[in-house]
Coordinates of C-alpha atoms in Angstrom, one line a residue:
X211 CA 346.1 75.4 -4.0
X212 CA 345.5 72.3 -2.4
X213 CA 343.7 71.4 0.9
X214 CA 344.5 68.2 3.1
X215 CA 341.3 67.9 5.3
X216 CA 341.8 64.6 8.4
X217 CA 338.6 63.7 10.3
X218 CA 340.3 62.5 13.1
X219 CA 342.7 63.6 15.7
X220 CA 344.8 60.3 15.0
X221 CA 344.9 61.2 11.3
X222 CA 345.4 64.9 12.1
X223 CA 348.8 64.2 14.4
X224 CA 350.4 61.4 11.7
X225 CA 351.1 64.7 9.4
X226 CA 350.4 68.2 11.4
X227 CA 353.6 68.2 12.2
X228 CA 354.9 69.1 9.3
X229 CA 352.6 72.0 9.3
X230 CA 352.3 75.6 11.0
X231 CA 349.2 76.4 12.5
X232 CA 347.6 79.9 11.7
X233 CA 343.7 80.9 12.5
X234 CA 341.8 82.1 10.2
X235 CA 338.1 82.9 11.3
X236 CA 338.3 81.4 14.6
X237 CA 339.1 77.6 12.9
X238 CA 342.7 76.2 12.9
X239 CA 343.7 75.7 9.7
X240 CA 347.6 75.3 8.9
X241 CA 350.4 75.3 6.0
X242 CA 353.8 73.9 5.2
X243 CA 356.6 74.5 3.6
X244 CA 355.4 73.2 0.4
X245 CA 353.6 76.7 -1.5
X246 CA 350.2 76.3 -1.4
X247 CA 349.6 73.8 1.0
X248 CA 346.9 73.7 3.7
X249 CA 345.7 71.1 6.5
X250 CA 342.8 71.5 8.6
X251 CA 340.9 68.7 10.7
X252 CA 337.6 68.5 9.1
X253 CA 335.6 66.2 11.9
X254 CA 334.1 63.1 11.9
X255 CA 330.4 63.1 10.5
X256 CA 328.5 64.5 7.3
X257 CA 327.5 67.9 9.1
X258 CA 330.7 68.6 10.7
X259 CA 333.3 67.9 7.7
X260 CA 331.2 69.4 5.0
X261 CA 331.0 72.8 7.0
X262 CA 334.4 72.8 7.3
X263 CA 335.3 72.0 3.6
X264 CA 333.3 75.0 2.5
X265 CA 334.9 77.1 5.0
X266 CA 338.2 75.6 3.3
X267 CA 336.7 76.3 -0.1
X268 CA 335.5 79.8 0.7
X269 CA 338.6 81.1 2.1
X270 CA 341.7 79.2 0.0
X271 CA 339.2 78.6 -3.1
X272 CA 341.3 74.7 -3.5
X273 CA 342.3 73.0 -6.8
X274 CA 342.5 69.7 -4.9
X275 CA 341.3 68.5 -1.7
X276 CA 342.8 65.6 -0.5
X277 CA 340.7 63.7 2.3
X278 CA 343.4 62.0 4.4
X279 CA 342.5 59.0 6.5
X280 CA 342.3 55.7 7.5
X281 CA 340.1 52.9 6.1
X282 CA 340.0 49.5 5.2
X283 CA 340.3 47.7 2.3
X284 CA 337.8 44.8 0.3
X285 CA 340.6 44.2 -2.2
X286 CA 343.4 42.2 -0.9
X287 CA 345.9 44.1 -3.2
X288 CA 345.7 47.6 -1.0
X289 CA 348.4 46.8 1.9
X290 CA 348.7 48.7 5.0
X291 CA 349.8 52.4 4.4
X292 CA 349.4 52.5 1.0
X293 CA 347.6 55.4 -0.5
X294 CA 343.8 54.7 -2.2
X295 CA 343.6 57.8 -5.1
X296 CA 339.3 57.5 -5.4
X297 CA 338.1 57.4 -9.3
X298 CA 334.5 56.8 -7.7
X299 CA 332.8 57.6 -4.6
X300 CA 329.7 56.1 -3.3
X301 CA 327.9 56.4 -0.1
X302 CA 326.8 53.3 1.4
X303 CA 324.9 54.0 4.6
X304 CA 322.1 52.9 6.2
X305 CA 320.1 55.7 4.1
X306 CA 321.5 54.9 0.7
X307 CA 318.5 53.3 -0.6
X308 CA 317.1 57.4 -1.1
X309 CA 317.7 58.8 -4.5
X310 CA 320.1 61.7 -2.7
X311 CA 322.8 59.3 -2.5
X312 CA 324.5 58.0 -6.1
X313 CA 328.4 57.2 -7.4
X314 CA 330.2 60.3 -8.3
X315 CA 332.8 60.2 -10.3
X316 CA 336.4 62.2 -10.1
X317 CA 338.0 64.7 -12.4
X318 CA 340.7 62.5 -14.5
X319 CA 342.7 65.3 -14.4
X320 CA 343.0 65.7 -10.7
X321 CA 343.4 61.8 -10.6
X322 CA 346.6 62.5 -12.9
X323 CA 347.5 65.1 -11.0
X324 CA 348.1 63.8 -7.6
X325 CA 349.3 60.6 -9.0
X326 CA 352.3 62.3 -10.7
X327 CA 352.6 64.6 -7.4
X328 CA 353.3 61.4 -5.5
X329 CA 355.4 59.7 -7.8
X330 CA 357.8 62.8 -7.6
X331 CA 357.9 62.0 -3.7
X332 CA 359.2 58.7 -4.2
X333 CA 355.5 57.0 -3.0
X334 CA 354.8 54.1 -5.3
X335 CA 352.3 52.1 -3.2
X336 CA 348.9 53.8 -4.4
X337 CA 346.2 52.4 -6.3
X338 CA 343.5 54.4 -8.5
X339 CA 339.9 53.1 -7.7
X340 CA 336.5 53.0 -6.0
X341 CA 335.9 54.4 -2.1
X342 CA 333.2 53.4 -0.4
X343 CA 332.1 55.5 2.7
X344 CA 329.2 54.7 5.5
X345 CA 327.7 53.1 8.3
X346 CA 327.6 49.4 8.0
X347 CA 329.8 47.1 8.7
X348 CA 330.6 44.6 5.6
X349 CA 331.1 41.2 7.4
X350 CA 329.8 38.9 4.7
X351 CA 331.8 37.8 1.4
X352 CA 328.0 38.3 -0.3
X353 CA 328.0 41.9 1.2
X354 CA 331.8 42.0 0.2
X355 CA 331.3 41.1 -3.8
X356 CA 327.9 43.7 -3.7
X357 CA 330.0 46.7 -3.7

């Protein structure tokens, strides 16, 4: 099973489409033709998505769950629309400095698995490598070269 979550409605509409929408539990979650396929709009914000991932956890019990969004780049070799696949995470928000937040690393498995998933749907622009998520905006080159 694997589980598309979008925290945006812009996100959402680019690929719901593709999808039909069921409810489950009062939340609108929805599947494709692809077997084993779900989407559900996860919401913008710590509280809201990660209730809403367990609820997609709990009830579908996911091998994969793809976070599908848009973000910006600090490398000049990511172009617009390609696809980031994230072999590190790290929170970098205003409260990062507290020993809760720390890198995480992915499964190299599941990196090899979704990279071979979209070479078999012809999408060659992706790169393997580090996402950064928070609350600050990174104007300088110093704060750039940092992360």
């Amino acid at each position: 099973m694997i589980s598309i979550l979008t925290p945006t409605p812009n996100e959402f509409s680019i690929i719901k489409n593709v999808f039909v929408p069921i409810t489950k539990c009062d939340r609108q979650v929805y599947t494709c033709h692809i077997p084993n396929v779900t989407l559900m709009k996860c919401g913008i914000g710590k509280t809201i998505s990660s209730a809403n991932t367990q609820f997609i956890i709990d009830h579908y019990q996911p091998n994969l769950i793809i976070l599908f969004g848009f973000a910006c780049s600090l490398v000049v070799q990511c172009k617009l629309g390609d696809i980031v696949i994230g072999n590190e995470f790290e929170e970098h928000d205003v409260l990062s400095q507290t020993p809760f937040f720390k890198k995480i690393q992915s499964n190299s498995k599941s990196i090899k698995k979704f990279s071979s998933l979209l070479r078999v749907y012809d999408f060659t622009d992706f790169h393997v490598g580090k996402i950064i998520s928070g609350d600050q905006d990174i104007a300088s080159t110093h704060q750039k070269e940092m992360l």
